Short mmCIF file of C-alpha atoms and ligand atoms in Angstrom, two decimals:
data_model
loop_
_atom_site.label_atom_id
_atom_site.label_comp_id
_atom_site.label_asym_id
_atom_site.label_seq_id
_atom_site.Cartn_x
_atom_site.Cartn_y
_atom_site.Cartn_z
CA UNK A 1 126.95 117.18 96.70
CA UNK A 2 124.10 115.14 95.29
CA UNK A 3 123.39 111.77 96.87
CA UNK A 4 123.65 108.53 94.96
CA UNK A 5 120.43 107.01 93.67
CA UNK A 6 118.94 103.86 95.14
CA UNK A 7 116.95 100.93 93.88
CA UNK A 8 113.38 101.51 94.95
CA UNK A 9 110.72 102.69 92.49
CA UNK A 10 108.27 103.68 95.21
CA UNK A 11 109.30 105.26 98.50
CA UNK A 12 107.01 106.21 101.37
CA UNK A 13 108.40 108.68 103.90
CA UNK A 14 106.78 109.24 107.30
CA UNK A 15 107.97 110.41 110.70
CA UNK A 16 107.47 106.95 112.20
CA UNK A 17 108.33 103.65 110.54
CA UNK A 18 105.27 101.37 110.42
CA UNK A 19 106.86 98.85 112.81
CA UNK A 20 107.30 98.50 116.55
CA UNK A 21 110.15 96.83 118.39
CA UNK A 22 108.74 93.86 120.32
CA UNK A 23 110.57 91.66 122.80
CA UNK A 24 109.58 88.00 122.69
CA UNK A 25 109.24 85.87 125.86
CA UNK A 26 112.67 84.32 125.18
CA UNK A 27 114.16 87.82 125.36
CA UNK A 28 114.88 88.19 121.66
CA UNK A 29 113.83 91.39 119.91
CA UNK A 30 112.12 91.74 116.55
CA UNK A 31 110.20 94.30 114.50
CA UNK A 32 106.46 93.86 114.15
CA UNK A 33 104.21 95.72 111.76
CA UNK A 34 102.13 98.35 113.54
CA UNK A 35 98.46 98.05 112.76
CA UNK A 36 97.79 101.40 111.00
CA UNK A 37 95.57 101.74 107.93
CA UNK A 38 98.29 103.47 105.95
CA UNK A 39 100.50 100.37 106.01
CA UNK A 40 97.61 98.14 104.98
CA UNK A 41 96.79 100.44 102.09
CA UNK A 42 100.33 100.84 100.87
CA UNK A 43 101.56 97.30 101.34
CA UNK A 44 100.19 96.00 98.00
CA UNK A 45 101.53 99.09 96.23
CA UNK A 46 104.93 98.56 97.84
CA UNK A 47 104.97 94.92 96.87
CA UNK A 48 104.00 95.60 93.25
CA UNK A 49 106.44 98.47 92.78
CA UNK A 50 109.42 97.28 94.82
CA UNK A 51 108.91 99.85 97.53
CA UNK A 52 110.72 101.09 100.61
CA UNK A 53 109.59 102.97 103.71
CA UNK A 54 111.77 105.69 105.22
CA UNK A 55 111.09 106.72 108.85
CA UNK A 56 112.18 107.05 112.46
CA UNK A 57 112.17 103.83 114.54
CA UNK A 58 110.41 105.68 117.40
CA UNK A 59 113.21 105.79 120.01
CA UNK A 60 116.10 108.22 120.41
CA UNK A 61 119.57 107.21 119.28
CA UNK A 62 118.56 103.98 117.57
CA UNK A 63 121.08 103.63 114.76
CA UNK A 64 120.17 100.63 112.63
CA UNK A 65 120.96 99.72 109.06
CA UNK A 66 118.10 99.31 106.56
CA UNK A 67 116.29 96.02 107.21
CA UNK A 68 113.37 93.89 106.13
CA UNK A 69 110.34 93.22 108.30
CA UNK A 70 107.08 91.61 107.30
CA UNK A 71 108.16 91.77 103.66
CA UNK A 72 108.80 95.50 103.78
CA UNK A 73 112.09 97.28 103.10
CA UNK A 74 112.58 99.71 105.95
CA UNK A 75 115.07 102.56 105.96
CA UNK A 76 115.52 103.93 109.49
CA UNK A 77 116.36 107.59 110.09
CA UNK A 78 118.02 108.08 113.50
CA UNK A 79 117.13 110.98 115.80
CA UNK A 80 119.21 112.04 118.78
CA UNK A 81 117.53 112.66 122.15
CA UNK A 82 117.89 116.41 121.54
CA UNK A 83 116.23 116.09 118.14
CA UNK A 84 113.35 114.13 119.63
CA UNK A 85 112.90 117.03 122.04
CA UNK A 86 113.21 119.88 119.52
CA UNK A 87 111.99 118.43 116.21
CA UNK A 88 109.37 115.90 117.39
CA UNK A 89 108.05 117.04 120.80
CA UNK A 90 108.89 120.69 120.14
CA UNK A 91 108.32 121.96 116.61
CA UNK A 92 106.07 119.13 115.37
CA UNK A 93 103.91 118.69 118.45
CA UNK A 94 104.11 121.95 120.38
CA UNK A 95 104.26 124.38 117.43
CA UNK A 96 102.67 122.89 114.31
CA UNK A 97 100.15 120.56 115.97
CA UNK A 98 98.40 123.26 118.06
CA UNK A 99 98.75 125.86 115.27
CA UNK A 100 97.14 123.56 112.70
CA UNK A 101 94.35 122.64 115.14
CA UNK A 102 92.90 126.12 115.55
CA UNK A 103 95.32 127.09 118.38
CA UNK A 104 93.18 125.14 120.91
CA UNK A 105 96.40 125.13 122.95
CA UNK A 106 98.83 128.03 122.39
CA UNK A 107 101.65 127.12 120.00
CA UNK A 108 105.21 127.84 121.15
CA UNK A 109 107.64 129.41 118.69
CA UNK A 110 111.31 128.67 119.30
CA UNK A 111 114.06 129.25 116.81
CA UNK A 112 116.10 126.23 118.04
CA UNK A 113 113.08 123.99 117.43
CA UNK A 114 112.75 125.33 113.91
CA UNK A 115 116.47 124.75 113.24
CA UNK A 116 116.12 121.17 114.41
CA UNK A 117 112.97 120.67 112.26
CA UNK A 118 114.93 121.86 109.22
CA UNK A 119 117.93 119.68 109.96
CA UNK A 120 115.81 116.57 110.53
CA UNK A 121 113.72 117.23 107.38
CA UNK A 122 117.01 117.49 105.48
CA UNK A 123 118.07 114.10 106.85
CA UNK A 124 114.78 112.52 105.77
CA UNK A 125 115.14 114.10 102.31
CA UNK A 126 118.66 112.68 101.92
CA UNK A 127 117.66 109.23 103.10
CA UNK A 128 114.75 109.25 100.62
CA UNK A 129 116.96 110.49 97.79
CA UNK A 130 119.40 107.67 98.50
CA UNK A 131 116.65 105.05 98.50
CA UNK A 132 114.83 106.20 95.34
CA UNK A 133 115.65 104.74 91.92
CA UNK A 134 115.89 107.07 88.90
CA UNK A 135 112.44 108.55 88.14
CA UNK A 136 110.91 106.90 91.19
CA UNK A 137 107.77 108.09 92.98
CA UNK A 138 108.17 109.32 96.56
CA UNK A 139 105.18 109.88 98.83
CA UNK A 140 105.85 112.04 101.90
CA UNK A 141 103.39 111.88 104.83
CA UNK A 142 102.24 114.51 107.27
CA UNK A 143 103.11 117.74 109.07
CA UNK A 144 106.37 116.54 110.61
CA UNK A 145 107.96 116.52 107.13
CA UNK A 146 106.64 119.55 105.27
CA UNK A 147 110.07 120.69 104.07
CA UNK A 148 110.98 117.33 102.57
CA UNK A 149 109.24 117.83 99.18
CA UNK A 150 111.32 120.87 98.15
CA UNK A 151 114.53 119.54 99.72
CA UNK A 152 114.06 116.30 97.84
CA UNK A 153 113.30 118.05 94.57
CA UNK A 154 116.53 120.04 94.90
CA UNK A 155 118.48 116.78 95.42
CA UNK A 156 116.61 114.71 92.86
CA UNK A 157 114.72 116.67 90.17
CA UNK A 158 113.96 113.38 88.37
CA UNK A 159 111.54 112.19 91.07
CA UNK A 160 107.76 112.46 91.15
CA UNK A 161 106.87 113.70 94.64
CA UNK A 162 103.58 113.50 96.52
CA UNK A 163 102.73 114.92 99.95
CA UNK A 164 99.71 114.14 102.11
CA UNK A 165 98.77 116.23 105.14
CA UNK A 166 96.90 114.01 107.60
CA UNK A 167 95.93 116.90 109.87
CA UNK A 168 93.98 120.10 109.07
CA UNK A 169 95.58 123.00 107.25
CA UNK A 170 94.59 126.17 109.13
CA UNK A 171 92.98 129.37 107.82
CA UNK A 172 95.53 132.03 106.85
CA UNK A 173 94.64 134.23 109.85
CA UNK A 174 96.02 131.47 112.08
CA UNK A 175 98.74 130.09 109.80
CA UNK A 176 100.22 133.57 109.42
CA UNK A 177 101.35 133.49 113.08
CA UNK A 178 104.09 131.08 112.11
CA UNK A 179 107.42 132.92 111.81
CA UNK A 180 108.51 130.36 109.19
CA UNK A 181 105.29 130.39 107.18
CA UNK A 182 106.99 131.12 103.84
CA UNK A 183 109.51 128.31 104.26
CA UNK A 184 106.75 125.81 105.07
CA UNK A 185 104.66 126.71 102.02
CA UNK A 186 107.77 126.65 99.86
CA UNK A 187 108.66 123.24 101.27
CA UNK A 188 105.24 121.84 100.38
CA UNK A 189 105.27 123.34 96.88
CA UNK A 190 108.23 121.10 96.09
CA UNK A 191 105.65 118.31 95.64
CA UNK A 192 103.77 117.57 92.41
CA UNK A 193 100.58 116.71 94.29
CA UNK A 194 99.65 117.96 97.76
CA UNK A 195 96.75 116.08 99.36
CA UNK A 196 94.51 117.37 102.15
CA UNK A 197 91.69 115.78 104.12
CA UNK A 198 88.94 118.33 103.41
CA UNK A 199 88.21 120.73 100.58
CA UNK A 200 88.41 123.53 103.18
CA UNK A 201 92.00 122.53 104.05
CA UNK A 202 92.97 122.80 100.38
CA UNK A 203 91.20 126.19 100.18
CA UNK A 204 93.17 127.38 103.25
CA UNK A 205 96.39 126.29 101.57
CA UNK A 206 95.47 128.19 98.40
CA UNK A 207 94.90 131.35 100.38
CA UNK A 208 98.29 130.95 102.12
CA UNK A 209 99.98 130.60 98.71
CA UNK A 210 98.11 133.63 97.37
CA UNK A 211 98.86 135.83 100.38
CA UNK A 212 102.51 134.84 100.72
CA UNK A 213 103.61 134.35 97.12
CA UNK A 214 100.86 135.63 94.82
CA UNK A 215 101.39 132.74 92.39
CA UNK A 216 98.86 132.16 89.63
CA UNK A 217 96.39 129.46 90.55
CA UNK A 218 93.12 127.93 89.56
CA UNK A 219 91.97 125.19 91.87
CA UNK A 220 93.29 122.52 91.97
CA UNK A 221 96.41 123.89 90.24
CA UNK A 222 99.12 126.26 91.44
CA UNK A 223 101.67 127.60 88.97
CA UNK A 224 105.03 127.74 90.68
CA UNK A 225 107.83 129.64 88.90
CA UNK A 226 110.69 127.26 88.09
CA UNK A 227 113.37 129.96 88.26
CA UNK A 228 114.07 129.72 84.52
CA UNK A 229 111.21 131.82 83.23
CA UNK A 230 108.77 128.88 83.13
CA UNK A 231 106.66 127.24 85.80
CA UNK A 232 105.75 123.88 87.32
CA UNK A 233 102.17 122.92 88.00
CA UNK A 234 101.39 121.67 91.49
CA UNK A 235 98.02 120.04 92.22
CA UNK A 236 96.54 120.70 95.67
CA UNK A 237 93.22 119.09 96.55
CA UNK A 238 91.27 116.96 99.00
CA UNK A 239 91.71 113.17 99.19
CA UNK A 240 89.78 112.16 102.35
CA UNK A 241 91.59 109.25 103.99
CA UNK A 242 89.79 106.17 105.21
CA UNK A 243 90.34 102.79 106.87
CA UNK A 244 90.63 99.19 105.78
CA UNK A 245 86.88 98.65 105.99
CA UNK A 246 86.90 94.96 105.17
CA UNK A 247 89.42 93.97 107.82
CA UNK A 248 87.44 95.80 110.54
CA UNK A 249 84.23 94.15 109.42
CA UNK A 250 85.90 90.76 109.30
CA UNK A 251 87.05 91.10 112.91
CA UNK A 252 83.61 92.36 113.94
CA UNK A 253 81.99 89.20 112.55
CA UNK A 254 84.22 86.78 114.47
CA UNK A 255 82.15 84.84 117.02
CA UNK A 256 84.76 85.37 119.76
CA UNK A 257 84.68 89.14 119.22
CA UNK A 258 80.88 89.20 119.32
CA UNK A 259 81.04 87.13 122.52
CA UNK A 260 83.58 89.56 123.98
CA UNK A 261 81.22 92.48 123.21
CA UNK A 262 78.44 90.73 125.15
CA UNK A 263 80.87 90.10 128.01
CA UNK A 264 81.81 93.80 128.09
CA UNK A 265 78.13 94.77 128.32
CA UNK A 266 77.65 92.25 131.08
CA UNK A 267 80.73 93.42 133.00
CA UNK A 268 79.40 96.98 132.83
CA UNK A 269 76.22 95.76 134.52
CA UNK A 270 74.09 95.48 131.37
CA UNK A 271 73.08 99.15 131.34
CA UNK A 272 70.39 100.28 128.90
CA UNK A 273 72.91 102.44 127.03
CA UNK A 274 76.67 102.31 126.70
CA UNK A 275 78.32 105.44 125.36
CA UNK A 276 81.90 105.16 124.17
CA UNK A 277 84.76 107.54 123.48
CA UNK A 278 88.03 106.31 121.93
CA UNK A 279 90.81 108.83 121.47
CA UNK A 280 94.47 109.51 121.87
CA UNK A 281 94.63 111.63 125.01
CA UNK A 282 94.90 114.88 123.04
CA UNK A 283 93.41 118.34 123.64
CA UNK A 284 92.03 118.38 120.08
CA UNK A 285 89.62 115.55 120.85
CA UNK A 286 87.13 117.45 123.01
CA UNK A 287 87.16 114.82 125.77
CA UNK A 288 86.59 117.49 128.44
CA UNK A 289 83.56 118.84 126.54
CA UNK A 290 81.95 115.42 126.35
CA UNK A 291 82.59 114.79 130.05
CA UNK A 292 81.04 118.13 130.91
CA UNK A 293 77.90 117.35 128.90
CA UNK A 294 77.61 113.86 130.39
CA UNK A 295 78.22 115.21 133.90
CA UNK A 296 75.36 117.70 133.49
CA UNK A 297 73.01 114.95 132.31
CA UNK A 298 73.88 112.98 135.45
CA UNK A 299 73.42 116.06 137.62
CA UNK A 300 70.00 117.00 136.26
CA UNK A 301 68.85 113.37 136.36
CA UNK A 302 68.22 112.95 132.62
CA UNK A 303 70.84 110.18 132.65
CA UNK A 304 71.25 107.83 135.60
CA UNK A 305 74.17 105.65 136.63
CA UNK A 306 73.22 102.04 136.02
CA UNK A 307 71.05 103.04 133.06
CA UNK A 308 73.71 104.86 131.07
CA UNK A 309 77.43 104.06 131.25
CA UNK A 310 80.24 106.02 129.65
CA UNK A 311 83.42 104.20 128.65
CA UNK A 312 86.32 106.46 127.74
CA UNK A 313 89.45 104.92 126.26
CA UNK A 314 92.20 107.56 126.27
CA UNK A 315 95.40 106.12 124.87
CA UNK A 316 98.63 107.68 126.16
CA UNK A 317 100.20 110.12 123.71
CA UNK A 318 103.16 112.57 123.59
CA UNK A 319 103.49 112.34 127.33
CA UNK A 320 106.56 114.55 127.63
CA UNK A 321 104.85 117.57 126.07
CA UNK A 322 103.59 119.96 128.78
CA UNK A 323 100.16 120.59 127.21
CA UNK A 324 99.51 116.83 127.20
CA UNK A 325 100.52 116.49 130.86
CA UNK A 326 98.16 119.30 131.78
CA UNK A 327 95.34 117.79 129.78
CA UNK A 328 95.80 114.46 131.49
CA UNK A 329 95.56 116.13 134.90
CA UNK A 330 92.40 118.00 133.89
CA UNK A 331 90.65 114.97 132.41
CA UNK A 332 91.54 112.70 135.31
CA UNK A 333 90.41 115.30 137.83
CA UNK A 334 87.07 115.60 136.03
CA UNK A 335 86.60 111.83 135.75
CA UNK A 336 87.51 111.41 139.43
CA UNK A 337 85.02 114.08 140.51
CA UNK A 338 82.18 112.74 138.38
CA UNK A 339 82.80 109.20 139.56
CA UNK A 340 82.96 110.43 143.14
CA UNK A 341 79.63 112.19 142.73
CA UNK A 342 77.69 109.70 140.60
CA UNK A 343 79.18 106.19 140.79
CA UNK A 344 77.56 103.53 142.94
CA UNK A 345 79.25 100.51 144.50
CA UNK A 346 78.11 98.34 141.59
CA UNK A 347 78.31 100.85 138.71
CA UNK A 348 80.95 103.43 137.89
CA UNK A 349 79.53 106.45 136.05
CA UNK A 350 82.59 106.55 133.81
CA UNK A 351 84.99 103.73 133.02
CA UNK A 352 88.19 105.56 132.17
CA UNK A 353 90.99 103.55 130.58
CA UNK A 354 94.37 105.14 130.01
CA UNK A 355 95.71 102.38 127.74
CA UNK A 356 96.03 101.34 124.16
CA UNK A 357 94.28 98.05 123.25
CA UNK A 358 94.68 95.48 120.48
CA UNK A 359 92.39 95.94 117.52
CA UNK A 360 90.15 92.96 118.46
CA UNK A 361 89.35 94.51 121.83
CA UNK A 362 88.57 97.87 120.21
CA UNK A 363 86.22 96.19 117.78
CA UNK A 364 84.45 94.40 120.66
CA UNK A 365 84.04 97.79 122.37
CA UNK A 366 82.58 99.29 119.19
CA UNK A 367 80.10 96.42 119.00
CA UNK A 368 79.17 96.87 122.65
CA UNK A 369 78.62 100.64 122.33
CA UNK A 370 75.12 101.95 121.63
CA UNK A 371 76.43 105.47 121.17
CA UNK A 372 79.84 106.49 119.84
CA UNK A 373 81.06 109.93 120.87
CA UNK A 374 83.43 111.73 118.51
CA UNK A 375 83.46 115.31 119.77
CA UNK A 376 86.78 116.63 118.43
CA UNK A 377 87.28 120.39 118.53
CA UNK A 378 89.36 120.01 115.38
CA UNK A 379 90.47 116.81 113.64
CA UNK A 380 91.97 116.12 110.20
CA UNK A 381 89.66 113.15 109.58
CA UNK A 382 89.00 111.01 112.71
CA UNK A 383 89.24 107.39 111.73
CA UNK A 384 87.56 106.17 114.94
CA UNK A 385 84.25 107.41 113.49
CA UNK A 386 84.80 105.31 110.36
CA UNK A 387 85.97 102.28 112.36
CA UNK A 388 82.80 102.33 114.44
CA UNK A 389 80.64 102.40 111.32
CA UNK A 390 82.67 99.68 109.58
CA UNK A 391 82.20 97.35 112.58
CA UNK A 392 78.42 97.76 112.89
CA UNK A 393 77.32 95.00 110.50
CA UNK A 394 74.26 94.67 112.74
CA UNK A 395 73.22 98.10 111.36
CA UNK A 396 72.74 99.44 114.84
CA UNK A 397 74.47 102.06 117.01
CA UNK A 398 74.40 105.86 116.87
CA UNK A 399 77.37 108.00 115.89
CA UNK A 400 77.59 111.46 117.42
CA UNK A 401 80.12 113.32 115.31
CA UNK A 402 81.69 116.74 115.59
CA UNK A 403 81.29 118.96 112.56
CA UNK A 404 84.94 119.96 113.16
CA UNK A 405 86.22 116.49 112.26
CA UNK A 406 87.04 115.86 108.59
CA UNK A 407 84.79 112.79 108.69
CA UNK A 408 81.76 115.10 108.97
CA UNK A 409 82.09 115.97 105.26
CA UNK A 410 81.21 112.37 104.40
CA UNK A 411 79.26 111.02 107.38
CA UNK A 412 76.22 113.25 107.11
CA UNK A 413 73.92 110.66 108.63
CA UNK A 414 75.61 110.88 112.00
CA UNK A 415 74.18 113.22 114.63
CA UNK A 416 76.40 116.19 113.82
CA UNK A 417 77.30 118.41 116.77
CA UNK A 418 79.23 121.52 117.68
CA UNK A 419 81.11 120.29 120.78
CA UNK A 420 81.47 123.84 122.12
CA UNK A 421 77.69 123.97 122.44
CA UNK A 422 77.25 121.94 125.62
CA UNK A 423 73.42 122.19 125.50
CA UNK A 424 73.49 120.92 121.90
CA UNK A 425 75.81 118.10 122.92
CA UNK A 426 73.51 117.09 125.79
CA UNK A 427 70.51 117.11 123.45
CA UNK A 428 72.37 114.94 120.93
CA UNK A 429 73.27 112.44 123.69
CA UNK A 430 69.66 112.26 124.88
CA UNK A 431 68.42 111.94 121.32
CA UNK A 432 70.90 109.12 120.67
CA UNK A 433 69.89 107.31 123.88
CA UNK A 434 66.21 107.53 122.96
CA UNK A 435 66.52 106.97 119.20
CA UNK A 436 64.10 104.32 117.89
CA UNK A 437 65.61 101.21 116.32
CA UNK A 438 64.25 102.07 112.87
CA UNK A 439 65.98 105.43 112.74
CA UNK A 440 69.22 103.95 114.07
CA UNK A 441 69.23 101.35 111.29
CA UNK A 442 68.37 103.81 108.54
CA UNK A 443 71.17 106.10 109.60
CA UNK A 444 73.71 103.33 110.11
CA UNK A 445 72.92 101.78 106.71
CA UNK A 446 73.57 105.10 104.99
CA UNK A 447 76.79 105.61 106.97
CA UNK A 448 77.99 102.14 106.07
CA UNK A 449 77.35 102.70 102.38
CA UNK A 450 79.43 105.83 102.53
CA UNK A 451 82.33 104.26 104.43
CA UNK A 452 82.37 101.24 102.12
CA UNK A 453 82.52 103.42 99.01
CA UNK A 454 85.75 105.06 100.06
CA UNK A 455 88.12 102.72 101.87
CA UNK A 456 91.81 103.32 102.36
CA UNK A 457 92.80 101.37 99.24
CA UNK A 458 90.62 103.66 97.16
CA UNK A 459 92.16 106.68 98.89
CA UNK A 460 95.74 105.66 98.08
CA UNK A 461 94.77 104.66 94.54
CA UNK A 462 93.19 107.98 93.79
CA UNK A 463 96.15 109.91 95.23
CA UNK A 464 98.67 107.79 93.35
CA UNK A 465 96.67 107.98 90.10
CA UNK A 466 96.75 111.77 90.31
CA UNK A 467 100.46 111.64 91.02
CA UNK A 468 101.13 109.29 88.11
CA UNK A 469 99.17 111.56 85.85
CA UNK A 470 101.26 114.64 86.70
CA UNK A 471 104.46 112.57 86.71
CA UNK A 472 103.86 111.52 83.10
CA UNK A 473 103.32 115.07 81.84
C1 LIG B 1 98.22 111.84 114.20
C2 LIG B 1 99.23 112.28 113.16
C3 LIG B 1 100.22 111.17 112.84
C4 LIG B 1 100.82 110.62 114.12
C5 LIG B 1 99.72 110.15 115.08
C6 LIG B 1 100.26 109.64 116.41
O1 LIG B 1 97.34 110.93 113.65
O2 LIG B 1 98.58 112.73 111.98
O3 LIG B 1 101.25 111.66 111.99
O4 LIG B 1 101.70 109.57 113.85
O5 LIG B 1 98.87 111.25 115.34
O6 LIG B 1 101.07 110.59 117.02
P1 LIG B 1 102.62 110.31 117.34
O7 LIG B 1 103.15 111.66 117.74
O8 LIG B 1 102.62 109.33 118.45
O9 LIG B 1 103.28 109.78 116.09
#
């Protein structure tokens, strides 16, 4: 049974809809756009092309009809509580997430989770097929929906289909653990264009295709047999994602945000150096490694409370997944110990904040921070690194950046570190603290040029241009 066609020429599909349910003071509920860069980038494209967004409203058992919010057509896909457990918390975030991030935490393989992942991907594919007009373009986002491209192609061969993987794609030696590795690669190959963050992710994907299927390929093209003696060409290559640079810079220039940054410095006791970490509380982010390095600097006296302050924002994430609960316990134990050992009555060694904050407050923190710590053990891109750079119109501040974050391919003027090398991390922190103003400015200027050249609008344009090109073949 093939679904009926819809009316939208451009359809974006992602696990979460780009809106949050907010309750106003008078008790009434409404949907508000969530602040992600993807929405900002795609909004003009959606407007121009009569677009729709297909996704989960973020809570179990919310069955709502398609609706409009902030000028966007939203098509909700409902998930039951069991599906949230098996498809979202289970297969997406306790199988694929750790597997794709170098097995930092051991992935769990459960056949019921896989079944649920398949069933939910099928639902997303149907909802997208029903929304898309004849010959429309559909752009599927991220690892939660890797089967959607081929399911959608089977339902609607007329569509042009793109897929973008926001997280890393692992080397074959790791990927091959997955019992359903062939089905995943087959699912992705249903797309016309498959985008990755780094060239190395695309190379890993090519080797998975070669090892599992032996299809003919010459980067960036894979020749996929069409079952009728011919083949389809699929393009797989890197399109490094970015942020809405201008909007961050605009916020960072507001007088009240600059004043807030000064207030933050003051509230922290005007230390010589503020170091900042901003992450979802996730084991991929290397928060423990950075705390260990900072703790050793405090212990050996090369950093002193009152002179150097560390602010760590760790926003709550996936709190019902066991590995995240464990991580939270570990991090909070470490922070508690370090503060117990090194804080004074007037100065905490570490200000640890387990909250999310509005964008304005984040920007003020970026402006207040002399040193930004991005020490991920593995990260698709890491947009925090780019946000920090975009905000520093004063051409000051030092970015310490893990070479295992996708951003390291572009941000070569950061202090690049291997976060597993605690001595190296300590040296980078000390170097950042002592770095002369001239060197800070030279580096920051180069970083800013790079971030400005490739903002999120440019990213979506270049992906969609490639997609249009293959679609018109
Ligand atoms: C990463 C993923 C996104 C995901 C986000 C937040 O950035 O690439 O797909 O939406 O984390 O995680 P959550 O599980 O809360 O959606």
